[in-house]
CSV table of C-alpha atoms in Angstrom, one decimal:
chain,number,residue,atom,x,y,z
C,1,MET,CA,43.5,-36.4,-15.2
C,2,LYS,CA,41.4,-38.9,-13.2
C,3,LYS,CA,43.1,-41.8,-15.2
C,4,ILE,CA,46.4,-40.3,-14.3
C,5,LEU,CA,45.4,-40.2,-10.7
C,6,ALA,CA,44.4,-43.8,-10.8
C,7,LEU,CA,47.6,-44.9,-12.5
C,8,THR,CA,49.6,-43.1,-9.8
C,9,PHE,CA,47.6,-45.0,-7.2
C,10,ALA,CA,48.6,-48.1,-8.9
C,11,THR,CA,52.3,-47.2,-9.3
C,12,ALA,CA,52.6,-46.2,-5.7
C,13,LEU,CA,51.3,-49.7,-4.6
C,14,ILE,CA,53.4,-51.6,-7.3
C,15,ALA,CA,56.6,-49.6,-6.7
C,16,SER,CA,56.2,-50.0,-3.0
C,17,GLY,CA,55.4,-53.7,-3.5
C,18,CYS,CA,59.0,-54.2,-4.8
C,19,SER,CA,60.2,-54.2,-1.1
C,20,SER,CA,57.3,-56.1,0.2
C,21,ASN,CA,59.5,-59.2,0.9
C,22,ASN,CA,60.0,-57.6,4.2
C,23,GLY,CA,56.6,-58.9,5.1
C,24,GLY,CA,54.9,-55.8,6.4
C,25,ASN,CA,57.9,-54.2,8.0
C,26,THR,CA,57.3,-50.4,8.0
C,27,ASN,CA,60.8,-49.5,8.6
C,28,ASN,CA,60.7,-47.7,5.1
C,29,ALA,CA,58.0,-45.5,6.4
C,30,ALA,CA,58.6,-45.2,10.1
C,31,GLY,CA,62.5,-45.0,9.9
C,32,GLY,CA,64.9,-45.5,12.7
C,33,GLY,CA,67.3,-42.6,12.0
C,34,THR,CA,67.4,-38.8,12.4
C,35,ALA,CA,64.4,-36.9,11.3
C,36,ASP,CA,64.8,-35.1,8.0
C,37,ALA,CA,65.1,-31.5,7.5
C,38,GLY,CA,61.4,-31.0,6.9
C,39,ASN,CA,60.8,-32.6,10.2
C,40,ALA,CA,63.0,-30.1,12.0
C,41,ALA,CA,61.6,-27.3,10.0
C,42,GLY,CA,58.1,-28.2,11.0
C,43,THR,CA,59.0,-28.6,14.7
C,44,ASN,CA,60.8,-25.3,14.8
C,45,ALA,CA,57.9,-23.5,13.1
C,46,ALA,CA,55.7,-24.8,15.9
C,47,ALA,CA,58.2,-23.8,18.7
C,48,ASP,CA,59.0,-20.4,17.2
C,49,THR,CA,55.5,-19.2,17.3
C,50,ASN,CA,54.9,-20.0,21.0
C,51,LYS,CA,55.0,-17.3,23.6
C,52,PRO,CA,57.1,-17.9,26.6
C,53,GLY,CA,55.2,-20.2,28.9
C,54,GLU,CA,52.3,-20.4,26.6
C,55,LYS,CA,50.8,-23.9,25.9
C,56,VAL,CA,49.5,-23.7,22.3
C,57,THR,CA,46.6,-25.8,21.4
C,58,ILE,CA,45.4,-26.3,17.8
C,59,LYS,CA,42.0,-28.0,17.0
C,60,VAL,CA,41.3,-30.3,13.9
C,61,PHE,CA,37.7,-30.7,12.8
C,62,GLN,CA,37.5,-33.7,10.4
C,63,PHE,CA,35.1,-36.4,9.1
C,64,LYS,CA,37.3,-39.4,8.3
C,65,VAL,CA,36.0,-41.8,11.1
C,66,GLU,CA,38.2,-44.7,9.8
C,67,ILE,CA,41.4,-42.7,11.1
C,68,SER,CA,40.0,-41.2,14.3
C,69,ASN,CA,41.9,-43.4,16.6
C,70,ALA,CA,45.1,-43.3,14.8
C,71,LEU,CA,44.9,-39.5,14.1
C,72,ALA,CA,44.4,-39.1,18.0
C,73,GLN,CA,47.6,-41.4,18.7
C,74,MET,CA,49.4,-39.1,16.1
C,75,ALA,CA,48.4,-35.9,17.9
C,76,GLU,CA,49.7,-37.3,21.1
C,77,GLU,CA,53.1,-38.1,19.3
C,78,TYR,CA,53.1,-34.6,18.0
C,79,GLU,CA,52.7,-33.1,21.4
C,80,LYS,CA,55.5,-35.2,22.7
C,81,GLU,CA,57.8,-33.9,20.1
C,82,THR,CA,56.9,-30.3,19.9
C,83,GLY,CA,54.7,-29.4,23.0
C,84,VAL,CA,52.0,-28.2,20.9
C,85,LYS,CA,48.6,-29.9,21.7
C,86,VAL,CA,46.4,-31.0,19.0
C,87,GLU,CA,42.8,-31.6,19.7
C,88,VAL,CA,40.8,-33.7,17.2
C,89,GLU,CA,37.1,-33.6,16.7
C,90,THR,CA,35.7,-36.2,14.3
C,91,HIS,CA,32.2,-36.2,12.7
C,92,GLY,CA,31.3,-38.7,10.1
C,93,GLY,CA,29.6,-42.0,9.4
C,94,GLY,CA,25.9,-41.2,10.1
C,95,GLU,CA,26.6,-37.4,10.9
C,96,ASP,CA,26.3,-34.5,8.5
C,97,TYR,CA,29.7,-33.2,8.7
C,98,SER,CA,29.2,-30.3,6.4
C,99,ALA,CA,26.2,-29.1,8.5
C,100,LEU,CA,28.2,-29.6,11.7
C,101,LEU,CA,31.1,-27.7,10.3
C,102,LYS,CA,28.9,-24.9,9.3
C,103,ALA,CA,27.3,-24.7,12.6
C,104,GLU,CA,30.8,-24.7,14.5
C,105,LEU,CA,31.9,-21.7,12.2
C,106,ALA,CA,28.5,-19.8,12.7
C,107,ALA,CA,29.0,-20.4,16.4
C,108,GLY,CA,32.3,-18.4,16.1
C,109,GLU,CA,34.4,-21.6,16.8
C,110,GLU,CA,37.3,-21.5,14.4
C,111,PRO,CA,39.4,-24.8,14.2
C,112,GLU,CA,42.9,-24.4,13.0
C,113,ILE,CA,42.4,-27.3,10.6
C,114,LEU,CA,39.4,-28.5,9.0
C,115,THR,CA,38.7,-31.0,6.3
C,116,SER,CA,36.9,-30.3,3.1
C,117,SER,CA,36.3,-31.9,-0.1
C,118,GLY,CA,37.4,-30.2,-3.5
C,119,TRP,CA,35.8,-28.5,-6.5
C,120,SER,CA,32.4,-27.0,-5.4
C,121,GLY,CA,32.4,-28.7,-2.1
C,122,PHE,CA,35.4,-26.3,-1.1
C,123,ASP,CA,33.9,-23.2,-2.1
C,124,PRO,CA,32.2,-22.5,1.3
C,125,TYR,CA,35.6,-22.5,2.9
C,126,ALA,CA,37.8,-21.0,0.2
C,127,ASP,CA,37.9,-17.6,2.0
C,128,ARG,CA,39.3,-19.1,5.2
C,129,ALA,CA,42.0,-21.3,3.4
C,130,VAL,CA,45.8,-20.4,4.0
C,131,ASP,CA,47.8,-20.6,0.7
C,132,LEU,CA,49.9,-23.8,1.1
C,133,SER,CA,51.6,-23.5,-2.3
C,134,ASN,CA,55.2,-23.0,-0.8
C,135,GLU,CA,55.1,-25.6,2.0
C,136,PRO,CA,57.8,-28.1,1.8
C,137,TRP,CA,55.6,-31.1,0.7
C,138,ALA,CA,53.7,-29.0,-2.0
C,139,LYS,CA,56.1,-29.9,-4.6
C,140,ASP,CA,55.8,-33.7,-4.0
C,141,LEU,CA,52.0,-33.7,-4.5
C,142,VAL,CA,50.7,-36.2,-7.0
C,143,GLU,CA,50.0,-33.7,-9.8
C,144,ALA,CA,46.3,-34.9,-10.5
C,145,SER,CA,45.4,-34.3,-7.0
C,146,ARG,CA,46.1,-30.4,-7.2
C,147,ALA,CA,43.3,-29.2,-9.3
C,148,GLN,CA,40.5,-29.9,-7.1
C,149,ILE,CA,41.8,-27.7,-4.2
C,150,THR,CA,43.5,-25.0,-6.2
C,151,ARG,CA,42.1,-21.6,-6.8
C,152,ASP,CA,43.6,-18.8,-8.8
C,153,GLY,CA,46.9,-20.8,-8.9
C,154,LYS,CA,47.1,-21.1,-5.1
C,155,LEU,CA,47.2,-24.5,-3.3
C,156,LEU,CA,44.6,-24.0,-0.5
C,157,GLY,CA,44.8,-27.4,1.0
C,158,MET,CA,46.7,-30.7,1.5
C,159,PRO,CA,45.1,-33.4,-0.4
C,160,MET,CA,44.7,-36.1,2.3
C,161,ASN,CA,45.2,-39.3,0.3
C,162,LEU,CA,44.1,-41.3,-2.6
C,163,GLU,CA,41.1,-43.6,-2.6
C,164,ALA,CA,39.3,-46.0,-4.8
C,165,TYR,CA,36.1,-48.0,-4.8
C,166,GLY,CA,34.3,-50.6,-6.8
C,167,ILE,CA,32.5,-53.5,-5.1
C,168,THR,CA,34.6,-55.1,-2.5
C,169,TYR,CA,33.8,-58.9,-2.2
C,170,ASN,CA,34.5,-61.9,-0.2
C,171,LYS,CA,36.5,-64.2,-2.3
C,172,ASP,CA,35.7,-67.3,-0.1
C,173,LEU,CA,31.9,-66.8,-0.2
C,174,PHE,CA,32.3,-66.3,-4.1
C,175,ALA,CA,33.9,-69.8,-4.1
C,176,LYS,CA,31.3,-71.4,-1.9
C,177,ALA,CA,28.7,-70.2,-4.3
C,178,GLY,CA,30.5,-71.6,-7.3
C,179,ILE,CA,31.4,-68.3,-8.7
C,180,THR,CA,34.7,-68.8,-10.6
C,181,GLU,CA,34.9,-65.6,-12.6
C,182,LEU,CA,34.0,-62.1,-11.8
C,183,PRO,CA,30.7,-60.7,-13.4
C,184,GLN,CA,31.3,-58.3,-16.2
C,185,THR,CA,27.8,-57.4,-17.2
C,186,LEU,CA,24.7,-56.7,-15.2
C,187,ASP,CA,23.1,-59.9,-16.3
C,188,GLU,CA,26.1,-61.7,-14.9
C,189,LEU,CA,25.9,-59.7,-11.6
C,190,GLU,CA,22.2,-60.9,-11.3
C,191,ALA,CA,23.0,-64.5,-12.0
C,192,ASP,CA,25.7,-64.4,-9.4
C,193,CYS,CA,23.5,-62.9,-6.7
C,194,LYS,CA,21.0,-65.9,-7.4
C,195,LYS,CA,24.0,-68.3,-7.0
C,196,LEU,CA,24.9,-66.7,-3.8
C,197,LYS,CA,21.3,-66.8,-2.4
C,198,ASP,CA,21.0,-70.6,-3.6
C,199,ALA,CA,24.1,-71.1,-1.3
C,200,GLY,CA,22.4,-69.5,1.6
C,201,ILE,CA,24.5,-66.2,1.4
C,202,THR,CA,23.1,-62.8,1.3
C,203,PRO,CA,24.9,-61.0,-1.7
C,204,PHE,CA,24.9,-57.4,-0.7
C,205,ALA,CA,25.7,-55.4,2.5
C,206,LEU,CA,23.7,-52.2,2.2
C,207,THR,CA,23.4,-49.1,4.3
C,208,ASN,CA,20.9,-46.4,4.8
C,209,GLU,CA,23.7,-43.7,4.8
C,210,TRP,CA,22.8,-40.7,2.7
C,211,TRP,CA,26.3,-40.1,1.6
C,212,SER,CA,27.0,-43.7,0.4
C,213,LEU,CA,23.8,-43.6,-1.7
C,214,GLY,CA,23.9,-40.1,-2.9
C,215,ILE,CA,27.5,-39.8,-3.5
C,216,HIS,CA,29.1,-43.1,-4.3
C,217,THR,CA,26.1,-45.1,-5.8
C,218,LEU,CA,25.0,-42.1,-7.8
C,219,ASN,CA,28.6,-41.2,-8.8
C,220,ILE,CA,28.6,-44.4,-11.0
C,221,ALA,CA,25.8,-42.8,-13.1
C,222,ASN,CA,27.7,-39.4,-13.3
C,223,ALA,CA,31.3,-40.7,-13.9
C,224,THR,CA,30.5,-43.1,-16.7
C,225,GLN,CA,28.9,-40.3,-18.7
C,226,ALA,CA,31.0,-39.6,-22.0
C,227,ASP,CA,32.1,-36.3,-20.5
C,228,PRO,CA,31.0,-36.2,-16.8
C,229,ALA,CA,32.0,-32.5,-16.2
C,230,ALA,CA,29.9,-31.3,-19.1
C,231,PHE,CA,26.9,-33.5,-18.2
C,232,ILE,CA,26.9,-32.1,-14.6
C,233,ASP,CA,27.3,-28.5,-15.9
C,234,ALA,CA,24.4,-29.1,-18.2
C,235,VAL,CA,22.2,-30.5,-15.4
C,236,LYS,CA,23.1,-27.7,-13.3
C,237,ALA,CA,22.2,-25.2,-16.0
C,238,GLY,CA,18.9,-27.0,-16.5
C,239,THR,CA,19.7,-28.0,-20.1
C,240,LYS,CA,19.8,-31.7,-19.4
C,241,THR,CA,18.1,-33.8,-16.9
C,242,TYR,CA,18.6,-37.2,-15.3
C,243,LYS,CA,15.0,-38.0,-16.2
C,244,GLY,CA,15.7,-37.6,-19.8
C,245,ASP,CA,19.2,-39.2,-19.8
C,246,GLN,CA,19.1,-42.9,-21.0
C,247,HIS,CA,22.6,-43.5,-19.3
C,248,THR,CA,21.1,-42.7,-16.0
C,249,LYS,CA,18.2,-44.8,-16.7
C,250,ASP,CA,20.2,-47.7,-17.5
C,251,TRP,CA,22.2,-47.1,-14.1
C,252,ILE,CA,19.1,-47.9,-12.3
C,253,ARG,CA,19.2,-51.4,-13.2
C,254,LEU,CA,22.4,-51.7,-11.2
C,255,VAL,CA,20.7,-50.1,-8.3
C,256,ASP,CA,17.7,-52.3,-8.5
C,257,ILE,CA,20.1,-55.4,-8.5
C,258,MET,CA,21.9,-54.2,-5.3
C,259,PHE,CA,18.6,-53.1,-3.5
C,260,ALA,CA,16.9,-56.5,-4.3
C,261,ASN,CA,19.9,-58.7,-3.2
C,262,GLY,CA,20.9,-56.9,0.2
C,263,GLN,CA,19.9,-57.6,3.7
C,264,LYS,CA,16.3,-57.1,5.0
C,265,ALA,CA,17.4,-54.5,7.6
C,266,ALA,CA,19.2,-52.2,5.1
C,267,LEU,CA,17.1,-49.2,5.9
C,268,THR,CA,18.1,-49.4,9.7
C,269,THR,CA,21.7,-50.3,8.9
C,270,ASP,CA,24.4,-47.6,9.5
C,271,TYR,CA,28.0,-47.4,8.1
C,272,ASN,CA,29.6,-49.0,11.0
C,273,THR,CA,27.2,-51.8,11.3
C,274,GLN,CA,27.4,-52.6,7.6
C,275,VAL,CA,31.1,-52.7,7.5
C,276,ALA,CA,31.3,-54.7,10.7
C,277,GLU,CA,28.8,-57.3,9.4
C,278,PHE,CA,30.5,-57.7,6.1
C,279,ALA,CA,33.7,-58.1,7.9
C,280,ALA,CA,32.2,-60.8,10.0
C,281,GLY,CA,31.5,-62.8,6.9
C,282,LYS,CA,27.6,-62.2,6.8
C,283,TYR,CA,27.6,-60.8,3.2
C,284,ALA,CA,29.4,-61.3,0.0
C,285,MET,CA,29.7,-57.7,-1.4
C,286,ILE,CA,29.8,-54.2,-0.1
C,287,GLN,CA,29.9,-51.1,-2.3
C,288,HIS,CA,32.9,-49.5,-0.6
C,289,GLY,CA,36.6,-49.2,-1.4
C,290,ASN,CA,40.0,-49.3,0.2
C,291,TRP,CA,39.1,-46.9,3.1
C,292,ILE,CA,37.5,-49.9,4.8
C,293,GLN,CA,40.4,-52.2,5.0
C,294,GLY,CA,41.4,-50.9,8.5
C,295,MET,CA,37.9,-51.4,9.7
C,296,VAL,CA,37.7,-54.8,8.3
C,297,ASP,CA,41.0,-55.7,9.7
C,298,GLU,CA,40.0,-54.9,13.4
C,299,VAL,CA,37.2,-57.6,12.9
C,300,ASN,CA,39.0,-60.1,10.8
C,301,PRO,CA,42.4,-59.4,9.4
C,302,ASP,CA,42.4,-62.7,7.5
C,303,LEU,CA,39.1,-62.1,5.5
C,304,ASN,CA,39.9,-63.0,2.1
C,305,LEU,CA,38.9,-59.8,0.2
C,306,GLY,CA,39.2,-58.2,-3.3
C,307,MET,CA,37.8,-55.4,-5.2
C,308,MET,CA,36.0,-56.1,-8.3
C,309,PRO,CA,34.9,-53.6,-10.9
C,310,VAL,CA,31.2,-52.5,-11.0
C,311,PRO,CA,29.6,-54.4,-13.8
C,312,THR,CA,28.1,-52.6,-16.5
C,313,ALA,CA,25.5,-53.1,-19.4
C,314,ASP,CA,28.2,-53.3,-21.9
C,315,GLY,CA,30.5,-55.7,-20.3
C,316,LYS,CA,33.1,-53.1,-19.5
C,317,PRO,CA,33.3,-53.0,-15.8
C,318,GLU,CA,34.8,-49.8,-14.2
C,319,VAL,CA,36.3,-48.7,-10.9
C,320,PHE,CA,36.3,-45.1,-9.4
C,321,THR,CA,39.2,-43.1,-7.8
C,322,GLY,CA,39.8,-39.7,-6.3
C,323,VAL,CA,40.9,-37.5,-3.5
C,324,PRO,CA,38.4,-37.9,-0.6
C,325,SER,CA,39.3,-34.9,1.5
C,326,ASN,CA,41.8,-32.1,2.1
C,327,TRP,CA,43.4,-30.7,5.1
C,328,VAL,CA,42.7,-27.1,5.2
C,329,VAL,CA,44.5,-24.4,7.3
C,330,ASN,CA,42.0,-21.8,8.6
C,331,ASN,CA,43.2,-18.2,8.4
C,332,LYS,CA,40.7,-17.1,10.8
C,333,SER,CA,41.8,-19.5,13.8
C,334,ALA,CA,44.2,-18.4,16.5
C,335,HIS,CA,47.1,-20.4,15.5
C,336,PRO,CA,47.4,-21.0,11.6
C,337,GLU,CA,51.2,-21.0,11.6
C,338,GLU,CA,51.2,-23.9,14.2
C,339,ALA,CA,48.4,-25.7,12.1
C,340,LYS,CA,50.9,-25.4,9.1
C,341,ALA,CA,53.7,-26.8,11.1
C,342,PHE,CA,51.6,-29.8,12.1
C,343,LEU,CA,50.9,-30.5,8.5
C,344,ASN,CA,54.4,-30.3,7.7
C,345,TRP,CA,55.5,-32.5,10.5
C,346,MET,CA,52.7,-35.0,9.1
C,347,ALA,CA,54.0,-34.9,5.6
C,348,THR,CA,57.7,-34.7,6.2
C,349,SER,CA,58.8,-36.3,9.5
C,350,GLU,CA,59.5,-40.0,9.8
C,351,THR,CA,56.8,-40.4,12.5
C,352,GLY,CA,54.2,-38.5,10.5
C,353,LYS,CA,55.0,-40.4,7.4
C,354,LYS,CA,54.6,-43.8,9.2
C,355,PHE,CA,51.1,-42.8,10.5
C,356,VAL,CA,50.0,-41.6,7.2
C,357,ALA,CA,51.1,-44.8,5.2
C,358,THR,CA,50.8,-47.4,8.0
C,359,ASP,CA,48.5,-46.4,10.7
C,360,PHE,CA,46.0,-44.6,8.5
C,361,LYS,CA,46.5,-47.2,5.7
C,362,PHE,CA,46.4,-44.6,3.3
C,363,ILE,CA,47.6,-44.4,-0.5
C,364,PRO,CA,49.6,-41.2,0.1
C,365,SER,CA,48.9,-38.2,-2.2
C,366,ILE,CA,52.5,-37.0,-1.6
C,367,THR,CA,55.1,-38.9,-3.5
C,368,SER,CA,57.7,-38.6,-1.0
C,369,ILE,CA,55.7,-40.7,1.5
C,370,PRO,CA,56.1,-44.3,0.5
C,371,ALA,CA,53.1,-46.4,0.3
C,372,ASP,CA,53.0,-49.3,2.7
C,373,PRO,CA,51.5,-52.3,0.8
C,374,ALA,CA,51.2,-54.3,4.0
C,375,ALA,CA,48.9,-51.8,5.4
C,376,ILE,CA,47.0,-51.1,2.3
C,377,GLY,CA,45.9,-54.5,2.0
C,378,LYS,CA,44.0,-56.6,-0.5
C,379,ILE,CA,41.3,-54.3,-1.6
C,380,GLY,CA,44.0,-51.6,-2.7
C,381,ALA,CA,46.1,-54.2,-4.3
C,382,ASP,CA,43.3,-55.4,-6.6
C,383,PHE,CA,42.5,-51.9,-7.5
C,384,ALA,CA,46.2,-51.3,-8.5
C,385,ALA,CA,46.3,-54.4,-10.7
C,386,PHE,CA,43.0,-53.6,-12.3
C,387,SER,CA,43.8,-50.0,-13.0
C,388,GLU,CA,47.2,-50.9,-14.5
C,389,ALA,CA,45.7,-53.4,-16.8
C,390,HIS,CA,42.5,-51.2,-17.8
C,391,PRO,CA,43.3,-47.6,-17.4
C,392,ASP,CA,40.4,-46.8,-19.7
C,393,GLN,CA,38.1,-48.3,-17.2
C,394,VAL,CA,39.2,-46.1,-14.4
C,395,LYS,CA,36.7,-43.3,-13.7
C,396,GLY,CA,36.6,-40.3,-11.3
C,397,TRP,CA,34.9,-38.8,-8.4
C,398,GLN,CA,32.3,-36.3,-9.7
C,399,TRP,CA,30.2,-35.4,-6.6
C,400,ASP,CA,32.0,-32.4,-5.7
C,401,ARG,CA,31.1,-30.7,-8.9
C,402,PHE,CA,27.6,-30.0,-7.2
C,403,PRO,CA,27.0,-27.3,-4.9
C,404,ASP,CA,26.9,-28.2,-1.2
C,405,GLY,CA,23.5,-29.5,-0.2
C,406,VAL,CA,22.9,-31.4,-3.5
C,407,THR,CA,24.3,-34.8,-2.5
C,408,GLN,CA,22.3,-34.6,0.9
C,409,GLN,CA,19.1,-34.4,-1.3
C,410,PHE,CA,20.4,-37.1,-3.7
C,411,GLY,CA,20.9,-39.3,-0.6
C,412,ALA,CA,17.4,-38.6,0.7
C,413,ALA,CA,15.9,-39.5,-2.6
C,414,MET,CA,17.9,-42.9,-2.8
C,415,GLN,CA,16.8,-43.7,0.7
C,416,ASP,CA,13.2,-43.4,-0.4
C,417,TYR,CA,13.9,-45.4,-3.5
C,418,MET,CA,15.5,-48.1,-1.2
C,419,GLY,CA,12.3,-48.2,0.9
C,420,LYS,CA,10.2,-48.4,-2.0
C,421,ARG,CA,8.4,-45.2,-1.2
C,422,ILE,CA,9.0,-43.8,-4.7
C,423,LYS,CA,9.3,-45.5,-8.0
C,424,ALA,CA,12.3,-45.2,-10.6
C,425,ASP,CA,10.7,-42.1,-12.4
C,426,GLU,CA,10.0,-40.3,-9.2
C,427,LEU,CA,13.6,-41.0,-8.2
C,428,LEU,CA,15.0,-39.2,-11.5
C,429,ASP,CA,12.5,-36.4,-10.8
C,430,ARG,CA,13.9,-36.0,-7.2
C,431,LEU,CA,17.4,-36.0,-8.5
C,432,ASP,CA,16.7,-33.2,-11.0
C,433,LYS,CA,14.9,-31.3,-8.3
C,434,SER,CA,17.7,-31.5,-5.9
C,435,VAL,CA,19.9,-29.9,-8.2
C,436,ALA,CA,17.5,-27.3,-9.4
C,437,ASP,CA,16.5,-26.3,-5.7
C,438,ILE,CA,20.2,-25.7,-4.7
C,439,VAL,CA,21.4,-24.0,-7.8
C,440,LYS,CA,18.4,-21.5,-7.8
C,441,LYS,CA,19.7,-20.4,-4.4
């Protein structure tokens, strides 16, 4: 299923690229004509539920910091068109979104829309989720994005977008160091790090963020298992361990190369600083994906970037793709119908589609929203080309198969390993304990 998702990601880019001679013209997404029927339906749905003279406000509680400004602008446009006010509250980056959302709900605050991952990560919010199976955009979802947010045949969220990561790199810095071919193996990656250092270039931009370390970095070990789902289920059941798994032990060498070749202040570098300094040309590589394109463009839109697959011991480097988050309508909120109308407008109106594809710089998870190749940028384009050429080397996102709380503990263990407070064997023990502690509860 994840290979299908990756191929759809690539197809969206390549198909939309057929009209890229317009040079970033977003008319295909923004449009200049009359809004379609879905837009009218969404607008009317919001208007019909308003009481006379009542100013309806819906709240969105979400964690995608990369789109916070554009989402606020979208909310303003929606209010102009419908009269419904949308308040956006964003908690991400260095914040623990899951803990903050749970605190919000425990305090009796019920946002109309919240964002959640899929699989096990969605379980705490499943009882609040409105069935969206019959919404006008549901039939157009990328098929492989459905399962992670579907329960008992009901679609309980709108997949936000498709994302991918490998290692994003600065092509000009690679050229300066004399690197003419991308590394395929860990030996080659280590050798290229030496070339970069010899040229006075710090190879990796690292971060102390638990989610980057405990989610994205560790996912490389999980997703490249022969059967990731079966392996994770076995770890949760206690029949397999990270410490007893040779594949995970081999993964530690990749981590060691990254940690040994990053900036000195890695343990005090948050996500925003990490990306900003990479965008300023201070480092050659960063382990993030196409979601940083907009942040990089704000600093240096001309940065010569690419995405390379993550080198492996066997010389078959890999990239990773999935759905990062879902919009979930909260049935315990005051205005769930207005929330559905907002999502319908986002997915079907020309204004909403323009925001998704161009302002958010998303690879849409809805096929009726055309991707904007100019907005997606160089990182996504490189992923598209690689995934089309090497579909067997595209892996999925597996972290949401763990119960909530596990990845946070994974991240804490990885931080301790980065800080050299624990050794490799102790790291593997900590990973196993992280799963056991949460599963027992």
